[in-house]
Short mmCIF file of C-alpha atoms in Angstrom, two decimals:
data_model
loop_
_atom_site.label_atom_id
_atom_site.label_comp_id
_atom_site.label_asym_id
_atom_site.label_seq_id
_atom_site.Cartn_x
_atom_site.Cartn_y
_atom_site.Cartn_z
CA MET V 1 -54.89 -271.12 -73.25
CA THR V 2 -55.75 -267.34 -73.53
CA ASP V 3 -52.25 -264.87 -74.37
CA LEU V 4 -51.90 -263.19 -71.45
CA SER V 5 -50.23 -260.09 -72.95
CA ALA V 6 -53.14 -260.04 -75.76
CA ALA V 7 -56.40 -259.11 -72.65
CA GLN V 8 -57.24 -255.43 -71.28
CA PRO V 9 -57.31 -255.83 -67.45
CA LEU V 10 -59.89 -254.86 -65.37
CA THR V 11 -58.39 -251.82 -63.84
CA ASN V 12 -59.62 -252.56 -60.18
CA PHE V 13 -59.83 -256.38 -60.12
CA ALA V 14 -57.05 -258.95 -58.92
CA ALA V 15 -57.04 -262.93 -58.86
CA LEU V 16 -55.85 -264.43 -55.19
CA PHE V 17 -54.64 -267.68 -54.92
CA PRO V 18 -55.63 -269.97 -51.04
CA GLY V 19 -52.86 -271.54 -49.46
CA GLN V 20 -53.12 -275.40 -47.13
CA GLY V 21 -55.66 -275.50 -45.30
CA SER V 22 -58.30 -275.05 -47.71
CA GLN V 23 -58.68 -278.40 -49.47
CA LYS V 24 -61.57 -280.95 -49.39
CA ILE V 25 -62.72 -284.09 -50.62
CA GLY V 26 -65.17 -284.02 -53.39
CA MET V 27 -63.69 -279.99 -54.12
CA LEU V 28 -64.80 -279.09 -57.81
CA ALA V 29 -66.56 -281.85 -58.21
CA GLN V 30 -69.76 -279.76 -58.89
CA LEU V 31 -67.54 -277.41 -61.30
CA ALA V 32 -66.57 -280.30 -62.66
CA ALA V 33 -69.92 -281.78 -63.85
CA ASP V 34 -70.74 -279.10 -65.63
CA HIS V 35 -67.08 -278.14 -67.23
CA PRO V 36 -65.38 -280.09 -68.51
CA LEU V 37 -62.44 -278.31 -68.12
CA VAL V 38 -61.73 -279.45 -64.51
CA GLU V 39 -61.24 -282.71 -64.99
CA GLN V 40 -58.19 -281.87 -67.79
CA THR V 41 -56.78 -280.07 -65.93
CA PHE V 42 -56.88 -282.11 -62.57
CA ALA V 43 -55.44 -285.22 -65.50
CA GLN V 44 -52.42 -282.45 -66.79
CA ALA V 45 -50.83 -283.11 -63.19
CA SER V 46 -51.66 -286.20 -62.92
CA ASP V 47 -48.67 -287.02 -65.75
CA VAL V 48 -46.54 -285.15 -63.64
CA LEU V 49 -47.35 -286.40 -60.15
CA GLY V 50 -47.49 -290.19 -61.53
CA TYR V 51 -50.45 -290.78 -59.98
CA ASP V 52 -55.21 -289.61 -60.69
CA SER V 53 -54.97 -286.69 -58.86
CA TRP V 54 -58.99 -285.67 -59.26
CA ALA V 55 -60.08 -289.48 -58.18
CA LEU V 56 -57.88 -289.18 -55.24
CA VAL V 57 -59.42 -284.71 -54.22
CA GLN V 58 -62.87 -286.51 -55.29
CA ASN V 59 -62.44 -290.80 -53.64
CA GLY V 60 -59.98 -289.89 -51.13
CA GLU V 61 -60.00 -289.40 -47.49
CA GLN V 62 -59.14 -286.83 -45.84
CA GLN V 63 -55.91 -287.32 -44.25
CA GLN V 64 -54.84 -288.96 -47.29
CA ILE V 65 -55.27 -284.94 -49.48
CA ASN V 66 -53.46 -283.69 -45.88
CA LEU V 67 -50.04 -284.39 -46.15
CA THR V 68 -48.55 -281.72 -47.36
CA GLU V 69 -46.87 -283.28 -50.34
CA ARG V 70 -50.26 -283.87 -51.87
CA THR V 71 -51.75 -281.16 -50.51
CA GLN V 72 -49.81 -278.20 -52.75
CA PRO V 73 -49.88 -279.67 -55.99
CA LEU V 74 -53.61 -281.33 -55.60
CA LEU V 75 -54.54 -277.60 -54.04
CA LEU V 76 -52.34 -275.80 -56.77
CA THR V 77 -54.04 -277.66 -60.00
CA ALA V 78 -57.49 -276.97 -57.93
CA SER V 79 -57.09 -272.97 -57.79
CA LEU V 80 -54.87 -273.40 -61.98
CA ALA V 81 -58.86 -275.05 -62.86
CA ILE V 82 -60.74 -271.99 -62.21
CA TRP V 83 -58.40 -269.94 -63.29
CA ARG V 84 -58.55 -271.83 -66.55
CA LEU V 85 -62.18 -271.85 -66.77
CA TRP V 86 -62.71 -267.92 -65.69
CA LEU V 87 -60.24 -267.10 -69.25
CA GLN V 88 -62.28 -269.61 -71.22
CA ARG V 89 -65.26 -268.17 -69.90
CA GLY V 90 -64.94 -264.99 -70.84
CA GLY V 91 -64.05 -263.69 -66.88
CA PRO V 92 -62.30 -260.35 -68.08
CA MET V 93 -58.16 -260.19 -66.87
CA PRO V 94 -57.40 -258.73 -63.66
CA THR V 95 -55.01 -256.18 -63.10
CA ALA V 96 -53.46 -257.69 -60.36
CA VAL V 97 -52.58 -261.43 -58.30
CA ALA V 98 -51.08 -262.32 -55.18
CA GLY V 99 -51.71 -266.26 -53.62
CA HIS V 100 -51.36 -266.84 -49.82
CA SER V 101 -48.07 -269.27 -48.62
CA LEU V 102 -48.59 -271.54 -51.98
CA GLY V 103 -50.90 -269.95 -53.30
CA GLU V 104 -48.09 -267.29 -54.18
CA TRP V 105 -47.43 -270.12 -56.86
CA SER V 106 -50.42 -270.32 -58.24
CA ALA V 107 -50.28 -266.43 -59.16
CA LEU V 108 -46.84 -267.23 -61.02
CA VAL V 109 -49.25 -269.45 -62.89
CA ALA V 110 -51.52 -267.10 -63.47
CA ALA V 111 -49.25 -264.64 -64.77
CA GLY V 112 -47.32 -266.57 -66.67
CA VAL V 113 -44.33 -266.64 -65.19
CA VAL V 114 -43.82 -270.03 -64.92
CA ASP V 115 -45.57 -273.24 -66.73
CA PHE V 116 -48.31 -274.94 -64.78
CA ALA V 117 -46.18 -278.23 -65.43
CA ASP V 118 -43.78 -276.85 -63.62
CA ALA V 119 -45.02 -275.45 -61.02
CA VAL V 120 -47.09 -278.70 -60.10
CA ASN V 121 -43.48 -280.64 -59.65
CA ILE V 122 -42.71 -277.22 -57.82
CA VAL V 123 -45.03 -277.87 -54.95
CA ARG V 124 -44.73 -281.11 -54.56
CA GLN V 125 -41.14 -281.18 -53.87
CA ARG V 126 -41.35 -277.80 -51.90
CA GLY V 127 -44.02 -280.23 -49.54
CA ALA V 128 -42.35 -283.28 -49.18
CA SER V 129 -38.87 -280.86 -48.75
CA MET V 130 -40.80 -278.44 -45.60
CA GLN V 131 -41.92 -282.00 -44.07
CA ARG V 132 -38.66 -283.66 -44.48
CA ALA V 133 -37.93 -279.92 -42.61
CA VAL V 134 -38.55 -280.92 -39.01
CA PRO V 135 -40.04 -283.92 -38.25
CA VAL V 136 -43.68 -284.94 -37.12
CA GLY V 137 -44.96 -283.67 -33.86
CA GLU V 138 -41.49 -281.97 -33.18
CA GLY V 139 -43.43 -279.26 -34.53
CA ALA V 140 -46.74 -276.68 -34.24
CA MET V 141 -48.93 -274.03 -35.52
CA ALA V 142 -51.65 -271.68 -33.40
CA ALA V 143 -54.31 -268.98 -34.86
CA ILE V 144 -53.78 -266.46 -32.23
CA ILE V 145 -57.40 -264.10 -31.78
CA GLY V 146 -57.74 -260.81 -30.71
CA LEU V 147 -54.13 -259.87 -30.02
CA GLU V 148 -52.54 -256.84 -32.05
CA ASP V 149 -48.95 -258.02 -34.15
CA ASP V 150 -46.62 -256.50 -31.71
CA LYS V 151 -47.38 -258.17 -28.83
CA ILE V 152 -47.98 -261.52 -30.11
CA ILE V 153 -44.18 -260.74 -31.24
CA ALA V 154 -43.03 -259.66 -27.57
CA ALA V 155 -44.84 -262.67 -26.41
CA CYS V 156 -42.56 -265.45 -28.60
CA ALA V 157 -40.00 -263.30 -28.12
CA ASP V 158 -40.29 -264.08 -24.22
CA ALA V 159 -41.15 -267.44 -25.64
CA GLN V 160 -37.90 -268.88 -27.88
CA GLN V 161 -35.63 -269.91 -24.77
CA SER V 162 -33.42 -271.57 -27.55
CA GLU V 163 -36.06 -272.39 -29.61
CA VAL V 164 -38.36 -271.13 -32.27
CA VAL V 165 -41.48 -269.48 -32.52
CA ALA V 166 -42.33 -266.45 -35.04
CA ALA V 167 -45.65 -264.76 -36.04
CA VAL V 168 -45.88 -265.89 -39.09
CA ASN V 169 -49.17 -265.49 -40.33
CA PHE V 170 -50.79 -261.40 -41.02
CA ASN V 171 -53.66 -263.35 -41.99
CA ALA V 172 -55.70 -259.92 -40.50
CA PRO V 173 -55.95 -257.40 -37.58
CA GLY V 174 -56.27 -259.91 -35.04
CA GLN V 175 -55.80 -262.69 -36.70
CA VAL V 176 -51.90 -264.27 -36.20
CA VAL V 177 -50.54 -268.03 -36.62
CA ILE V 178 -47.64 -268.88 -35.14
CA ALA V 179 -45.01 -271.07 -35.49
CA GLY V 180 -41.90 -273.40 -34.20
CA SER V 181 -40.91 -275.91 -31.96
CA ALA V 182 -43.44 -277.36 -30.20
CA ALA V 183 -42.52 -276.58 -27.47
CA ALA V 184 -41.77 -273.21 -28.16
CA VAL V 185 -44.89 -272.79 -29.88
CA GLU V 186 -46.42 -273.76 -26.47
CA ARG V 187 -45.34 -270.96 -24.18
CA ALA V 188 -46.04 -268.08 -27.09
CA ILE V 189 -50.00 -269.54 -26.77
CA ALA V 190 -49.30 -269.22 -23.03
CA ALA V 191 -47.74 -265.39 -23.50
CA CYS V 192 -50.38 -264.60 -25.23
CA LYS V 193 -53.41 -265.57 -23.79
CA GLU V 194 -51.33 -263.64 -20.59
CA ALA V 195 -51.37 -260.78 -23.13
CA GLY V 196 -54.46 -260.60 -23.74
CA ALA V 197 -56.01 -263.42 -26.82
CA LYS V 198 -59.08 -263.47 -26.87
CA ARG V 199 -58.50 -267.30 -27.58
CA ALA V 200 -55.55 -269.47 -29.30
CA LEU V 201 -56.11 -272.53 -31.12
CA PRO V 202 -53.39 -275.16 -32.45
CA LEU V 203 -53.34 -275.00 -36.55
CA PRO V 204 -54.05 -279.51 -37.28
CA VAL V 205 -50.17 -278.76 -39.24
CA SER V 206 -47.72 -281.03 -39.79
CA ALA V 207 -44.84 -278.82 -39.72
CA PRO V 208 -44.10 -275.01 -39.28
CA PHE V 209 -44.45 -273.35 -42.02
CA HIS V 210 -42.72 -269.74 -42.95
CA THR V 211 -39.98 -270.36 -40.14
CA ALA V 212 -36.25 -270.87 -39.65
CA LEU V 213 -36.75 -274.13 -39.61
CA MET V 214 -37.75 -274.52 -42.86
CA ARG V 215 -34.67 -273.21 -44.60
CA PRO V 216 -33.36 -276.22 -44.95
CA ALA V 217 -36.71 -277.17 -47.54
CA ALA V 218 -35.99 -273.54 -49.16
CA GLN V 219 -31.59 -275.04 -49.54
CA GLU V 220 -32.96 -278.58 -50.65
CA LEU V 221 -35.71 -276.80 -53.87
CA ALA V 222 -33.36 -274.01 -54.60
CA GLU V 223 -31.47 -276.50 -57.65
CA LEU V 224 -34.70 -277.45 -58.92
CA VAL V 225 -36.28 -273.66 -58.82
CA GLU V 226 -33.11 -272.74 -60.22
CA GLN V 227 -32.98 -275.13 -62.95
CA THR V 228 -37.10 -274.06 -63.96
CA HIS V 229 -37.78 -271.55 -66.54
CA PHE V 230 -39.25 -268.47 -65.37
CA LYS V 231 -40.29 -265.44 -67.44
CA ALA V 232 -41.31 -262.07 -66.61
CA PRO V 233 -44.77 -261.38 -65.06
CA LYS V 234 -47.45 -260.46 -67.67
CA ILE V 235 -49.64 -259.69 -64.11
CA THR V 236 -48.58 -257.68 -61.50
CA VAL V 237 -47.72 -259.98 -58.70
CA ILE V 238 -47.47 -258.98 -55.42
CA HIS V 239 -45.40 -260.59 -52.75
CA ASN V 240 -46.18 -262.69 -49.38
CA VAL V 241 -42.56 -261.19 -48.50
CA ASN V 242 -42.68 -257.64 -48.78
CA ALA V 243 -46.55 -256.30 -50.27
CA ASP V 244 -44.72 -255.56 -53.78
CA SER V 245 -44.03 -256.79 -57.20
CA GLN V 246 -41.43 -257.90 -58.97
CA SER V 247 -40.51 -257.83 -62.24
CA ASP V 248 -37.56 -259.78 -62.96
CA PRO V 249 -37.46 -263.80 -63.29
CA ALA V 250 -34.18 -264.27 -61.13
CA THR V 251 -35.81 -262.47 -58.26
CA ILE V 252 -38.85 -263.74 -58.11
CA LYS V 253 -36.98 -267.24 -57.32
CA GLN V 254 -35.81 -265.71 -54.90
CA LEU V 255 -38.48 -264.38 -53.05
CA MET V 256 -39.87 -267.97 -53.73
CA LEU V 257 -37.58 -269.74 -51.76
CA GLU V 258 -37.49 -266.35 -49.07
CA GLN V 259 -40.54 -266.49 -48.72
CA ILE V 260 -40.55 -271.16 -48.13
CA TYR V 261 -38.50 -269.29 -43.84
CA GLN V 262 -40.50 -265.79 -43.97
CA PRO V 263 -44.12 -264.34 -42.87
CA VAL V 264 -45.93 -264.48 -44.85
CA GLN V 265 -47.11 -260.42 -44.52
CA TRP V 266 -51.04 -261.18 -46.22
CA VAL V 267 -52.24 -257.77 -44.23
CA GLY V 268 -49.22 -255.84 -46.83
CA CYS V 269 -50.45 -257.67 -49.64
CA VAL V 270 -54.27 -257.14 -49.57
CA GLN V 271 -53.20 -253.17 -48.51
CA ALA V 272 -51.22 -253.78 -51.79
CA LEU V 273 -54.13 -254.65 -53.80
CA ALA V 274 -55.58 -251.00 -52.13
CA ALA V 275 -53.39 -248.74 -52.80
CA ARG V 276 -52.85 -250.82 -56.49
CA GLY V 277 -57.35 -248.99 -56.56
CA ILE V 278 -58.40 -252.90 -56.74
CA THR V 279 -62.13 -252.46 -54.83
CA GLU V 280 -63.12 -256.30 -57.34
CA ALA V 281 -61.53 -259.57 -56.73
CA ILE V 282 -62.32 -263.25 -56.87
CA GLU V 283 -60.81 -265.88 -55.09
CA CYS V 284 -59.54 -268.53 -57.32
CA GLY V 285 -59.18 -271.84 -54.48
CA PRO V 286 -61.64 -273.57 -53.28
CA GLY V 287 -63.65 -271.95 -50.13
CA ALA V 288 -63.21 -268.91 -48.79
CA VAL V 289 -60.71 -268.17 -46.40
CA LEU V 290 -59.38 -264.95 -48.36
CA SER V 291 -62.51 -264.03 -48.71
CA GLY V 292 -62.67 -263.81 -44.97
CA MET V 293 -59.16 -261.82 -44.71
CA VAL V 294 -59.86 -259.71 -47.31
CA LYS V 295 -62.69 -258.23 -45.82
CA ARG V 296 -61.51 -257.88 -42.10
CA ILE V 297 -58.44 -256.07 -44.07
CA ASP V 298 -60.67 -253.94 -46.13
CA ARG V 299 -63.89 -253.81 -46.45
CA THR V 300 -63.17 -251.28 -50.11
CA ILE V 301 -61.87 -254.67 -51.61
CA HIS V 302 -65.41 -256.78 -52.56
CA CYS V 303 -63.84 -260.98 -52.82
CA ALA V 304 -66.24 -263.60 -54.13
CA THR V 305 -65.35 -266.61 -54.26
CA THR V 306 -65.86 -269.17 -57.78
CA ASP V 307 -65.60 -272.61 -56.07
CA GLN V 308 -69.06 -273.64 -56.91
CA PRO V 309 -71.16 -273.25 -60.23
CA GLU V 310 -73.09 -270.34 -58.75
CA SER V 311 -70.86 -268.49 -56.89
CA PHE V 312 -69.04 -268.66 -60.41
CA ALA V 313 -71.54 -267.68 -62.42
CA GLU V 314 -72.33 -264.38 -60.47
CA ALA V 315 -69.00 -263.03 -60.55
CA LEU V 316 -68.41 -264.09 -63.79
CA HIS V 317 -72.14 -262.32 -64.06
CA ASN V 318 -70.61 -258.84 -61.72
CA LEU V 319 -67.10 -258.28 -63.29
CA ALA V 320 -68.30 -258.20 -67.05
CA GLN V 321 -70.91 -256.04 -66.33
CA SER V 322 -68.26 -253.67 -64.61
CA GLU V 323 -66.41 -254.50 -67.18
CA SER V 324 -68.64 -252.96 -70.26
#
């Protein structure tokens, strides 16, 4: 693999890694047809997982890859297959990386903090632990569209009634995800609508991620994370919990455990990248979820998708032009 410490980063460029929800059957099929590295990366993940991960994402059923325990390693692998291909094809090195929720683990691998195989193992366990923390059906998540953050936070506080519900993903202005106990989320949806939300959309997820209900999952994962070797990042990583960077491996481990039950400050992460002079980014994974969020947060940053041969080639060409 490319020696990250030897490469000269492009100072206005960042790589972003998506989280759960971007997975789909058939993802990266066209890229893989042109570039063997994609399937090779999935083969490496398969050695860790004990099943044929490429066959599953190409020929399985959507409900199979939507199981959190499978979604997390499969999506991490897809994102890092694109990252490896970017480096193999001579793409410029970013000066910063960030990932949304699960995607933060992809960002850590890209930055040289944790080895790929170790990350696959961790996120498989992370997914399993998060699912075990709250039985299916007892938790829920919903996207609140068109309402100010402070009104959403207040609606959640009013809706708790001794249960858990909170704003957990600050994805873009006017786009916040809430999560918690199913009944409390229903009450919060009604309160948000009453406060003027344009829409409140229940999300098809199997657990209330990034809430206090996920603390048992963090506790369960702590031993594996502690046993895993983390290195100081060779590329700046902007973390979800505090929208800031960190260089100490022990502190990064703690942030990655807190991230399981703390809100994702994605708006803050993008703003932190802009403050560092980032004007170009690639979404290193399937889909265009992050590209859409970035556009809503800060239009000074142009974020390109990379999961199709045409979009990958275009992003590579444009970034190479700006590098020269």
